[in-house]
XYZ file of C-alpha atoms in Angstrom:
406
model
C 103.685 -43.811 165.287
C 101.913 -40.425 165.123
C 98.244 -40.739 164.118
C 96.703 -37.743 162.266
C 94.342 -35.778 164.508
C 91.373 -36.317 162.192
C 91.889 -40.082 162.157
C 92.371 -40.180 165.960
C 89.081 -38.353 166.582
C 87.281 -40.526 163.981
C 88.400 -43.692 165.808
C 87.307 -42.176 169.159
C 83.888 -41.401 167.686
C 83.657 -44.991 166.426
C 84.501 -46.402 169.878
C 82.121 -43.991 171.614
C 79.225 -45.306 169.532
C 79.180 -48.492 171.591
C 77.297 -46.508 174.227
C 74.413 -45.695 171.867
C 72.572 -48.762 170.611
C 70.952 -47.064 167.597
C 74.201 -45.439 166.488
C 76.006 -48.749 166.967
C 73.337 -50.563 164.965
C 73.669 -48.217 161.980
C 77.453 -48.643 162.086
C 77.150 -52.450 162.175
C 74.711 -52.361 159.242
C 77.158 -50.248 157.228
C 80.070 -52.574 158.060
C 77.947 -55.696 157.520
C 76.642 -54.503 154.148
C 80.177 -53.868 152.892
C 81.357 -57.212 154.308
C 78.588 -59.206 152.608
C 79.001 -57.347 149.313
C 82.757 -57.910 149.175
C 82.456 -61.558 150.300
C 79.755 -62.317 147.706
C 81.875 -60.734 144.986
C 85.015 -62.669 145.980
C 83.155 -66.018 146.098
C 81.385 -65.434 142.776
C 84.576 -64.401 140.978
C 86.371 -67.437 142.440
C 83.684 -69.752 141.057
C 83.635 -68.002 137.657
C 87.435 -68.085 137.440
C 87.352 -71.744 138.473
C 84.994 -72.658 135.647
C 87.058 -70.629 133.183
C 90.325 -72.278 134.253
C 88.757 -75.752 134.297
C 87.391 -75.338 130.771
C 90.776 -74.011 129.614
C 92.601 -77.007 131.087
C 90.164 -79.449 129.511
C 90.474 -77.795 126.096
C 94.281 -77.812 126.281
C 94.086 -81.453 127.311
C 92.800 -82.356 123.855
C 93.680 -79.363 121.652
C 97.147 -77.941 120.886
C 98.154 -74.362 121.678
C 98.295 -73.414 117.988
C 96.944 -74.980 114.801
C 98.262 -74.294 111.308
C 95.995 -75.051 108.351
C 95.491 -73.787 104.818
C 92.893 -71.132 103.999
C 92.034 -72.813 100.693
C 91.444 -76.166 102.411
C 94.074 -77.970 100.361
C 96.492 -80.443 101.917
C 100.049 -79.586 102.992
C 102.530 -81.090 100.558
C 105.553 -79.390 102.125
C 104.719 -80.081 105.757
C 108.056 -81.730 106.557
C 109.961 -78.551 105.585
C 107.533 -76.429 107.615
C 107.952 -78.692 110.650
C 111.743 -78.367 110.461
C 111.376 -74.591 110.290
C 109.005 -74.557 113.265
C 111.365 -76.668 115.365
C 113.990 -73.937 115.020
C 111.633 -71.395 116.621
C 112.612 -70.833 120.266
C 108.951 -70.413 121.314
C 107.877 -73.771 119.875
C 108.146 -76.791 122.174
C 106.731 -79.490 119.882
C 104.936 -80.017 116.569
C 102.708 -82.774 115.234
C 101.106 -83.108 111.773
C 97.510 -84.297 111.497
C 94.743 -85.149 109.053
C 91.109 -84.189 109.648
C 88.260 -86.107 108.029
C 84.510 -86.102 108.614
C 82.675 -89.370 108.363
C 80.052 -91.639 109.850
C 80.681 -94.238 112.534
C 78.553 -97.388 112.850
C 78.918 -100.231 115.282
C 79.234 -103.721 113.799
C 76.783 -105.360 116.196
C 73.971 -102.782 115.917
C 72.548 -100.358 113.381
C 73.429 -97.334 115.542
C 75.408 -94.683 113.653
C 76.362 -91.024 114.022
C 78.673 -88.387 112.606
C 82.350 -88.396 113.544
C 85.426 -86.207 113.097
C 88.529 -88.330 112.670
C 91.884 -86.826 113.599
C 94.787 -88.868 112.285
C 97.957 -88.319 114.320
C 101.242 -89.850 115.305
C 100.121 -91.058 118.742
C 103.450 -90.554 120.532
C 103.852 -86.993 119.216
C 100.249 -86.063 120.007
C 100.435 -87.646 123.437
C 103.585 -85.650 124.226
C 101.770 -82.459 123.238
C 98.320 -82.737 124.822
C 98.533 -85.899 126.918
C 95.941 -88.166 125.267
C 97.042 -91.066 127.482
C 95.956 -89.072 130.566
C 92.464 -88.803 129.076
C 92.115 -92.568 128.503
C 89.145 -93.893 130.472
C 88.886 -97.487 129.197
C 91.410 -99.348 127.047
C 92.020 -102.715 125.445
C 94.629 -104.889 127.156
C 96.890 -104.685 124.074
C 96.721 -100.888 123.790
C 100.130 -99.158 123.728
C 99.547 -96.686 120.910
C 97.848 -96.685 117.512
C 98.489 -99.101 114.670
C 96.764 -99.760 111.349
C 93.002 -100.284 111.713
C 92.855 -99.055 115.329
C 90.928 -96.104 116.742
C 90.510 -94.193 119.999
C 86.979 -92.855 120.512
C 85.465 -90.170 122.707
C 83.470 -91.634 125.580
C 80.192 -89.986 124.542
C 80.310 -91.039 120.899
C 81.138 -94.579 122.043
C 77.945 -94.543 124.138
C 75.892 -93.291 121.200
C 76.899 -96.292 119.065
C 77.032 -98.741 121.997
C 80.688 -99.773 121.774
C 83.588 -100.016 124.173
C 87.288 -100.907 124.047
C 87.827 -104.161 122.150
C 84.737 -103.797 119.932
C 84.774 -103.254 116.183
C 83.206 -100.338 114.307
C 82.854 -99.272 110.682
C 83.890 -95.813 109.470
C 82.324 -94.466 106.279
C 83.833 -91.559 104.337
C 82.444 -89.846 101.233
C 84.055 -90.896 97.953
C 85.273 -88.399 95.370
C 84.863 -90.849 92.547
C 81.399 -92.253 93.039
C 78.256 -92.337 95.083
C 79.304 -95.268 97.244
C 81.162 -94.165 100.420
C 84.455 -95.739 101.380
C 84.089 -98.073 104.361
C 86.804 -99.272 106.713
C 86.641 -101.536 109.727
C 88.440 -100.391 112.888
C 88.991 -101.883 116.298
C 88.286 -99.601 119.272
C 91.492 -99.656 121.328
C 90.552 -97.073 123.969
C 87.970 -94.499 125.054
C 89.069 -91.026 126.109
C 87.174 -88.582 128.319
C 88.294 -84.943 128.076
C 85.365 -83.523 130.046
C 84.357 -81.319 127.078
C 81.185 -82.714 125.548
C 81.920 -81.312 122.068
C 85.139 -83.320 121.885
C 83.902 -86.463 123.646
C 80.818 -86.713 121.433
C 82.417 -86.178 118.028
C 86.143 -86.982 117.982
C 88.194 -90.081 117.247
C 91.945 -90.654 116.752
C 93.550 -92.958 114.198
C 97.155 -93.478 113.066
C 98.537 -90.813 110.699
C 100.474 -93.180 108.408
C 97.427 -95.436 108.019
C 95.198 -92.408 107.272
C 97.612 -91.232 104.562
C 97.311 -94.675 103.023
C 93.496 -95.000 103.037
C 92.844 -91.358 102.058
C 95.430 -91.418 99.241
C 97.404 -88.643 100.932
C 100.933 -90.028 100.835
C 103.268 -87.197 101.889
C 100.334 -84.920 102.691
C 98.534 -83.722 105.841
C 95.621 -81.415 106.659
C 97.534 -79.255 109.143
C 100.147 -79.002 111.866
C 99.610 -78.850 115.637
C 102.045 -76.593 117.495
C 102.770 -76.659 121.223
C 104.333 -73.494 122.676
C 106.475 -73.171 125.795
C 103.869 -70.873 127.368
C 100.181 -71.207 126.484
C 99.489 -67.653 127.749
C 101.662 -66.323 124.908
C 100.037 -68.503 122.255
C 98.177 -65.590 120.634
C 101.291 -63.453 120.169
C 103.325 -66.462 118.989
C 100.572 -67.360 116.505
C 100.625 -63.776 115.178
C 104.409 -63.965 114.719
C 104.103 -67.308 112.928
C 101.356 -65.915 110.710
C 103.732 -63.151 109.599
C 106.365 -65.780 108.859
C 104.030 -68.213 107.079
C 101.775 -66.012 104.972
C 99.026 -66.976 102.494
C 97.736 -69.651 102.017
C 98.548 -70.665 105.601
C 96.301 -69.812 108.553
C 97.741 -69.842 112.088
C 95.274 -69.739 115.004
C 95.852 -69.934 118.768
C 93.671 -72.102 121.023
C 91.838 -69.120 122.507
C 90.983 -67.859 118.994
C 89.669 -71.294 118.046
C 87.342 -71.128 121.085
C 86.709 -67.376 120.919
C 82.922 -67.509 121.364
C 83.145 -69.689 124.482
C 85.762 -67.582 126.259
C 84.116 -64.295 125.189
C 80.866 -65.501 126.765
C 82.661 -66.525 129.980
C 84.476 -63.178 130.153
C 81.252 -61.227 129.599
C 79.462 -63.294 132.242
C 82.263 -62.625 134.736
C 82.144 -58.874 134.071
C 78.356 -58.779 134.444
C 78.508 -60.689 137.737
C 81.139 -58.223 138.972
C 78.905 -55.271 138.076
C 75.726 -56.799 139.506
C 77.265 -57.881 142.809
C 79.166 -54.591 142.960
C 75.760 -52.980 143.497
C 75.671 -54.640 146.942
C 78.794 -52.676 147.883
C 77.166 -49.554 146.419
C 74.108 -50.091 148.631
C 76.451 -50.468 151.602
C 78.038 -47.147 150.605
C 74.654 -45.458 151.012
C 74.477 -46.953 154.497
C 77.866 -45.375 155.232
C 76.623 -42.000 153.942
C 73.474 -42.116 156.079
C 75.544 -43.268 159.037
C 77.917 -40.305 158.734
C 75.092 -37.832 158.253
C 73.462 -39.167 161.435
C 76.792 -38.803 163.245
C 77.131 -35.209 162.051
C 73.734 -34.399 163.559
C 74.625 -36.115 166.844
C 77.996 -34.372 167.050
C 76.895 -30.945 165.790
C 77.603 -29.248 169.161
C 81.081 -30.794 169.284
C 81.668 -29.683 165.688
C 80.769 -26.129 166.709
C 83.147 -26.266 169.687
C 85.988 -27.592 167.512
C 85.394 -24.731 165.060
C 85.408 -22.232 167.937
C 88.764 -23.458 169.307
C 90.483 -23.234 165.934
C 89.764 -26.356 163.901
C 89.446 -25.460 160.224
C 86.519 -26.637 158.126
C 88.929 -28.877 156.210
C 90.147 -30.498 159.456
C 86.577 -31.174 160.635
C 85.628 -32.595 157.220
C 88.616 -34.945 157.455
C 87.257 -36.402 160.707
C 84.049 -37.570 159.026
C 85.886 -38.618 155.885
C 88.202 -40.797 157.994
C 85.155 -42.151 159.862
C 83.654 -43.393 156.601
C 87.037 -44.699 155.479
C 87.500 -46.693 158.707
C 83.981 -48.191 158.517
C 84.417 -49.088 154.824
C 87.928 -50.493 155.339
C 86.781 -52.716 158.210
C 83.917 -54.014 156.063
C 86.239 -54.577 153.092
C 88.851 -56.475 155.127
C 86.203 -58.633 156.829
C 84.578 -59.287 153.450
C 87.875 -60.354 151.879
C 88.631 -62.678 154.800
C 85.108 -64.155 154.715
C 85.051 -64.507 150.913
C 88.493 -66.111 150.664
C 87.707 -68.368 153.630
C 84.448 -69.642 152.111
C 86.166 -70.080 148.722
C 88.897 -72.215 150.312
C 86.278 -74.334 152.083
C 84.391 -74.860 148.791
C 87.664 -75.716 147.053
C 88.860 -78.295 149.577
C 85.555 -79.867 150.640
C 82.847 -81.291 148.374
C 79.969 -79.378 149.943
C 77.936 -78.890 146.763
C 77.439 -81.735 144.281
C 76.713 -80.755 140.670
C 74.885 -83.023 138.195
C 77.517 -84.150 135.683
C 74.986 -84.435 132.889
C 74.504 -80.663 133.013
C 77.810 -79.181 134.192
C 80.444 -81.748 133.033
C 81.965 -81.517 136.545
C 80.617 -82.908 139.813
C 81.960 -80.187 142.134
C 82.393 -76.431 142.095
C 85.716 -75.535 140.474
C 87.260 -72.735 142.561
C 90.205 -70.568 141.500
C 91.289 -67.719 143.793
C 92.970 -65.244 141.439
C 95.041 -62.510 143.193
C 94.081 -59.988 140.489
C 90.376 -60.616 141.182
C 90.891 -60.130 144.927
C 92.809 -56.889 144.356
C 90.099 -55.678 141.949
C 87.378 -56.273 144.534
C 89.415 -54.582 147.291
C 90.175 -51.590 145.065
C 86.557 -51.287 143.947
C 85.296 -51.412 147.542
C 87.935 -48.889 148.660
C 87.031 -46.402 145.900
C 83.307 -46.678 146.696
C 84.100 -46.163 150.398
C 86.192 -43.082 149.656
C 83.440 -41.613 147.492
C 80.858 -42.407 150.210
C 82.831 -40.357 152.756
C 83.165 -37.258 150.593
C 79.535 -36.016 150.675
C 78.999 -36.191 154.474
C 82.406 -34.560 155.006
C 81.442 -31.752 152.642
C 78.096 -31.242 154.417
C 79.826 -31.071 157.821
C 82.280 -28.457 156.554
C 79.326 -26.189 155.723
C 77.956 -26.115 159.309
C 77.886 -22.705 160.988
C 79.775 -23.103 164.304
C 77.511 -20.639 166.199
C 74.317 -22.432 165.110
C 75.943 -25.800 165.842
C 76.725 -24.733 169.441
C 73.358 -23.033 169.949
C 71.117 -25.798 168.588
C 73.453 -28.798 169.047
């Protein structure tokens, strides 16, 4: 393989620097700065992506890909026809009707009470969609689904009213016909733990048919849960369904229902990228100073090369390639170091996190190829830019003065 002359001389200059301690030190600082900057960026993005993916998985473990409700808040009276229509859609994997009701939960043995959102579902359909059974933490020995007068509670709301599987609770719902709320006794059949505090501290599941009976909603539901074949395409599928089912229906994808959370995570990831990218920028200044120092040390040789026929462009390429080699070495080492540390953090529980604060007890790590390529590209561009100025300055040297004073 034929190596370009400029690159060959740049590599020779880099090897020759081993003889000068100060020159070698500046080169190592430039390489080390780039390495640390790239590694820090890779590790941080892996952690941020890990949290984002973990939160996504936990949300989709309790929430469907798409939810269809009515804008006016009224109940669906034609939900069976809509479900049949949805099942014919090639992008829809499963559907499940539900009823939402807000109420108050109180344990029978104590006076403890708190607010609760009840979601009435067909347990088998809902379990096939989001996997409620995988979230079950504690269950009654007789639990094999939901029947009349049975409820599944979030683990946190169960703690707040001091109940567990097998205990009885009272649910109170506001009455439309009087001041006295409607009260129903339920047996806690299981406790689920999704890992998302908002769900675990406020949600409970009861049987859909029983809810239609006690809420006087025979043949009616509050909305329809829709599971797609690909959650990444949920937004576009929801838009298509919205065009098909117009007013008064509202169709929202899971990411739109949690827009604030994911917007905050995305913004935080971008800001961390920009902030830690400054480390690579600082390393670029080290590369610039390193090349300028080299141009001073090699000024006599630059003059000689000009005298024997090297063009200014050819000499500038030497120093440009020098910066490119230094930056590329730092980038590659940084990627290797960052990915290596990320894999260690992923496979070994080195750092323990308090569950009461972070909902997880270990760092969630996700190494996303796009993130790695973004870091490598960013570092490469900064390195290229760092090599341009010294190369331009070298091209302006007068060969006679370089030989005389070099």
